[in-house]
Amino acid sequence: TMYAAPGVGLAATQVGELWQIFVVDCAEEGQPSDLRVFVNPEIVSVEGKVTFDEGCLSFPGAREEIERGEKVRVRAQDREGKWFELEAEGLLAVAVQHEYDHLQGVLMIDHLGPLKKRLLHRKMLKREASATA
C-alpha cells in the first residue's frame, strides 16, 4: 500500500489494523529499499523544530507545511522483537513523527489551524466530487 501510493511511511491504523506498528522507507527513487519496521514505538526525545511539506496517504493529493521536531529519538522493536533506538533527522525524522502520530490517533490535519483545516476539507470534497463524476 505504501509503495503503491507512493509514500514513504504507513501506519497499521491506516489500513484498519489496531497494531502499534509502522513502516518507513525514505530511500531516494532509484535507490535500494531502506525499509524500516517500528513495532511498539515510543518517541524518546525530540530536538529543535523544522517545517516540512508533508503529504499523507489518508489525504491523497494534499500537501501542507507541518512543524515537527528537527531530530527525534525513537525506541521500538524490529521484526524479530529486538528493541532498538534510532536517532533520526531530515525526512526520516519527519516520517517517524508522522507515522507515530497515526498510532496515537493524531492526523496531519491536527497540526493545522482552523482556516487551513477548512481549506483542506474543501479540497478533499472537490477531489471526491471530481472522482465520482
PDB file of C-alpha atoms in Angstrom:
ATOM      1  CA  THR A   1       0.000   0.000   0.000  1.00  0.00           C
ATOM      2  CA  MET A   2       2.776   2.430   0.945  1.00  0.00           C
ATOM      3  CA  TYR A   3       4.766   1.807  -2.232  1.00  0.00           C
ATOM      4  CA  ALA A   4       1.689   1.788  -4.488  1.00  0.00           C
ATOM      5  CA  ALA A   5       0.555   5.228  -3.257  1.00  0.00           C
ATOM      6  CA  PRO A   6       3.569   6.143  -3.444  1.00  0.00           C
ATOM      7  CA  GLY A   7       4.528   7.145   0.078  1.00  0.00           C
ATOM      8  CA  VAL A   8       7.449   6.944   2.486  1.00  0.00           C
ATOM      9  CA  GLY A   9       5.539   5.647   5.512  1.00  0.00           C
ATOM     10  CA  LEU A  10       2.458   3.757   6.587  1.00  0.00           C
ATOM     11  CA  ALA A  11       0.957   3.031   9.986  1.00  0.00           C
ATOM     12  CA  ALA A  12      -1.090  -0.090  10.704  1.00  0.00           C
ATOM     13  CA  THR A  13      -4.054   2.097  11.675  1.00  0.00           C
ATOM     14  CA  GLN A  14      -4.187   3.485   8.123  1.00  0.00           C
ATOM     15  CA  VAL A  15      -5.060   0.031   6.793  1.00  0.00           C
ATOM     16  CA  GLY A  16      -7.558  -0.805   9.531  1.00  0.00           C
ATOM     17  CA  GLU A  17      -5.240  -2.692  11.882  1.00  0.00           C
ATOM     18  CA  LEU A  18      -5.062  -1.657  15.538  1.00  0.00           C
ATOM     19  CA  TRP A  19      -1.453  -2.750  15.993  1.00  0.00           C
ATOM     20  CA  GLN A  20       1.272  -0.401  17.194  1.00  0.00           C
ATOM     21  CA  ILE A  21       3.338  -0.818  14.023  1.00  0.00           C
ATOM     22  CA  PHE A  22       4.516   1.491  11.291  1.00  0.00           C
ATOM     23  CA  VAL A  23       6.926   1.204   8.401  1.00  0.00           C
ATOM     24  CA  VAL A  24       9.097   3.834   6.774  1.00  0.00           C
ATOM     25  CA  ASP A  25      11.221   3.766   3.620  1.00  0.00           C
ATOM     26  CA  CYS A  26      12.939   7.070   2.832  1.00  0.00           C
ATOM     27  CA  ALA A  27      15.192   5.727   0.059  1.00  0.00           C
ATOM     28  CA  GLU A  28      15.543   8.058  -2.904  1.00  0.00           C
ATOM     29  CA  GLU A  29      13.820   6.986  -6.096  1.00  0.00           C
ATOM     30  CA  GLY A  30      16.023   4.533  -7.970  1.00  0.00           C
ATOM     31  CA  GLN A  31      17.934   3.587  -4.797  1.00  0.00           C
ATOM     32  CA  PRO A  32      17.639   0.252  -2.964  1.00  0.00           C
ATOM     33  CA  SER A  33      14.879  -0.008  -0.373  1.00  0.00           C
ATOM     34  CA  ASP A  34      15.636   1.241   3.143  1.00  0.00           C
ATOM     35  CA  LEU A  35      12.510  -0.276   4.713  1.00  0.00           C
ATOM     36  CA  ARG A  36      12.419   0.159   8.484  1.00  0.00           C
ATOM     37  CA  VAL A  37       9.867  -1.507  10.744  1.00  0.00           C
ATOM     38  CA  PHE A  38       8.853   0.019  14.089  1.00  0.00           C
ATOM     39  CA  VAL A  39       6.850  -2.181  16.461  1.00  0.00           C
ATOM     40  CA  ASN A  40       5.554  -0.723  19.752  1.00  0.00           C
ATOM     41  CA  PRO A  41       7.383   2.556  19.083  1.00  0.00           C
ATOM     42  CA  GLU A  42       7.964   5.279  21.649  1.00  0.00           C
ATOM     43  CA  ILE A  43       9.286   8.757  20.926  1.00  0.00           C
ATOM     44  CA  VAL A  44      12.084   9.158  23.488  1.00  0.00           C
ATOM     45  CA  SER A  45      13.155  12.703  22.656  1.00  0.00           C
ATOM     46  CA  VAL A  46      12.608  15.494  20.165  1.00  0.00           C
ATOM     47  CA  GLU A  47      15.032  18.364  19.497  1.00  0.00           C
ATOM     48  CA  GLY A  48      14.661  21.557  17.510  1.00  0.00           C
ATOM     49  CA  LYS A  49      11.959  22.496  15.059  1.00  0.00           C
ATOM     50  CA  VAL A  50      11.612  22.171  11.321  1.00  0.00           C
ATOM     51  CA  THR A  51       8.778  22.920   8.918  1.00  0.00           C
ATOM     52  CA  PHE A  52       8.277  20.266   6.290  1.00  0.00           C
ATOM     53  CA  ASP A  53       5.957  19.989   3.291  1.00  0.00           C
ATOM     54  CA  GLU A  54       4.080  16.799   4.198  1.00  0.00           C
ATOM     55  CA  GLY A  55       1.623  14.632   2.397  1.00  0.00           C
ATOM     56  CA  CYS A  56      -0.426  11.785   3.804  1.00  0.00           C
ATOM     57  CA  LEU A  57      -1.888   8.659   2.257  1.00  0.00           C
ATOM     58  CA  SER A  58      -5.045   9.383   4.290  1.00  0.00           C
ATOM     59  CA  PHE A  59      -5.462  12.656   2.341  1.00  0.00           C
ATOM     60  CA  PRO A  60      -4.491  11.839  -1.267  1.00  0.00           C
ATOM     61  CA  GLY A  61      -3.030  14.782  -3.139  1.00  0.00           C
ATOM     62  CA  ALA A  62      -2.933  17.070  -0.102  1.00  0.00           C
ATOM     63  CA  ARG A  63       0.320  18.690   0.957  1.00  0.00           C
ATOM     64  CA  GLU A  64       0.726  21.042   3.913  1.00  0.00           C
ATOM     65  CA  GLU A  65       3.555  22.734   5.781  1.00  0.00           C
ATOM     66  CA  ILE A  66       3.748  20.994   9.175  1.00  0.00           C
ATOM     67  CA  GLU A  67       6.068  21.874  12.061  1.00  0.00           C
ATOM     68  CA  ARG A  68       7.881  18.872  13.544  1.00  0.00           C
ATOM     69  CA  GLY A  69      10.924  18.157  15.649  1.00  0.00           C
ATOM     70  CA  GLU A  70      14.160  18.504  13.712  1.00  0.00           C
ATOM     71  CA  LYS A  71      15.728  15.471  15.400  1.00  0.00           C
ATOM     72  CA  VAL A  72      13.919  12.594  17.002  1.00  0.00           C
ATOM     73  CA  ARG A  73      14.985   9.576  19.004  1.00  0.00           C
ATOM     74  CA  VAL A  74      12.630   6.619  18.788  1.00  0.00           C
ATOM     75  CA  ARG A  75      12.694   3.327  20.665  1.00  0.00           C
ATOM     76  CA  ALA A  76      10.936   0.354  19.097  1.00  0.00           C
ATOM     77  CA  GLN A  77      11.104  -3.322  18.372  1.00  0.00           C
ATOM     78  CA  ASP A  78      12.180  -4.670  14.998  1.00  0.00           C
ATOM     79  CA  ARG A  79      10.533  -7.509  13.042  1.00  0.00           C
ATOM     80  CA  GLU A  80      12.159 -10.093  15.306  1.00  0.00           C
ATOM     81  CA  GLY A  81      11.067  -8.345  18.503  1.00  0.00           C
ATOM     82  CA  LYS A  82      14.516  -6.951  19.391  1.00  0.00           C
ATOM     83  CA  TRP A  83      14.464  -3.476  20.927  1.00  0.00           C
ATOM     84  CA  PHE A  84      16.477  -0.729  19.229  1.00  0.00           C
ATOM     85  CA  GLU A  85      16.851   3.036  19.409  1.00  0.00           C
ATOM     86  CA  LEU A  86      17.242   5.238  16.381  1.00  0.00           C
ATOM     87  CA  GLU A  87      18.164   8.903  16.211  1.00  0.00           C
ATOM     88  CA  ALA A  88      16.882  10.477  13.018  1.00  0.00           C
ATOM     89  CA  GLU A  89      16.801  13.842  11.300  1.00  0.00           C
ATOM     90  CA  GLY A  90      15.551  15.156   7.984  1.00  0.00           C
ATOM     91  CA  LEU A  91      12.897  13.215   6.104  1.00  0.00           C
ATOM     92  CA  LEU A  92      13.353  10.139   8.305  1.00  0.00           C
ATOM     93  CA  ALA A  93      12.650  12.158  11.475  1.00  0.00           C
ATOM     94  CA  VAL A  94       9.549  13.713   9.913  1.00  0.00           C
ATOM     95  CA  ALA A  95       8.280  10.330   8.681  1.00  0.00           C
ATOM     96  CA  VAL A  96       8.809   8.718  12.096  1.00  0.00           C
ATOM     97  CA  GLN A  97       6.877  11.511  13.831  1.00  0.00           C
ATOM     98  CA  HIS A  98       4.127  11.467  11.200  1.00  0.00           C
ATOM     99  CA  GLU A  99       3.576   7.705  11.420  1.00  0.00           C
ATOM    100  CA  TYR A 100       3.864   7.678  15.204  1.00  0.00           C
ATOM    101  CA  ASP A 101       1.133  10.324  15.287  1.00  0.00           C
ATOM    102  CA  HIS A 102      -1.162   7.952  13.358  1.00  0.00           C
ATOM    103  CA  LEU A 103      -0.727   5.345  16.089  1.00  0.00           C
ATOM    104  CA  GLN A 104      -1.732   7.978  18.664  1.00  0.00           C
ATOM    105  CA  GLY A 105      -4.854   8.948  16.710  1.00  0.00           C
ATOM    106  CA  VAL A 106      -3.325  12.216  15.502  1.00  0.00           C
ATOM    107  CA  LEU A 107      -3.563  13.153  11.835  1.00  0.00           C
ATOM    108  CA  MET A 108      -1.555  15.610   9.781  1.00  0.00           C
ATOM    109  CA  ILE A 109      -4.541  17.973   9.783  1.00  0.00           C
ATOM    110  CA  ASP A 110      -4.500  18.084  13.583  1.00  0.00           C
ATOM    111  CA  HIS A 111      -1.313  20.153  13.264  1.00  0.00           C
ATOM    112  CA  LEU A 112      -3.130  22.783  11.163  1.00  0.00           C
ATOM    113  CA  GLY A 113      -5.041  25.858  12.261  1.00  0.00           C
ATOM    114  CA  PRO A 114      -8.813  26.117  11.728  1.00  0.00           C
ATOM    115  CA  LEU A 115      -8.606  28.019   8.421  1.00  0.00           C
ATOM    116  CA  LYS A 116      -6.121  25.593   6.842  1.00  0.00           C
ATOM    117  CA  LYS A 117      -8.259  22.664   8.044  1.00  0.00           C
ATOM    118  CA  ARG A 118     -11.331  24.125   6.329  1.00  0.00           C
ATOM    119  CA  LEU A 119      -9.419  24.769   3.109  1.00  0.00           C
ATOM    120  CA  LEU A 120      -8.051  21.233   3.086  1.00  0.00           C
ATOM    121  CA  HIS A 121     -11.517  19.842   3.795  1.00  0.00           C
ATOM    122  CA  ARG A 122     -12.913  21.735   0.805  1.00  0.00           C
ATOM    123  CA  LYS A 123     -10.060  20.471  -1.362  1.00  0.00           C
ATOM    124  CA  MET A 124     -10.808  16.869  -0.353  1.00  0.00           C
ATOM    125  CA  LEU A 125     -14.543  17.336  -1.067  1.00  0.00           C
ATOM    126  CA  LYS A 126     -13.761  18.736  -4.537  1.00  0.00           C
ATOM    127  CA  ARG A 127     -11.364  15.875  -5.212  1.00  0.00           C
ATOM    128  CA  GLU A 128     -14.001  13.326  -4.177  1.00  0.00           C
ATOM    129  CA  ALA A 129     -16.688  15.011  -6.273  1.00  0.00           C
ATOM    130  CA  SER A 130     -14.496  15.028  -9.391  1.00  0.00           C
ATOM    131  CA  ALA A 131     -13.528  11.385  -8.829  1.00  0.00           C
ATOM    132  CA  THR A 132     -17.171  10.284  -8.704  1.00  0.00           C
ATOM    133  CA  ALA A 133     -18.303  12.453 -11.631  1.00  0.00           C
TER     134      ALA A 133
END
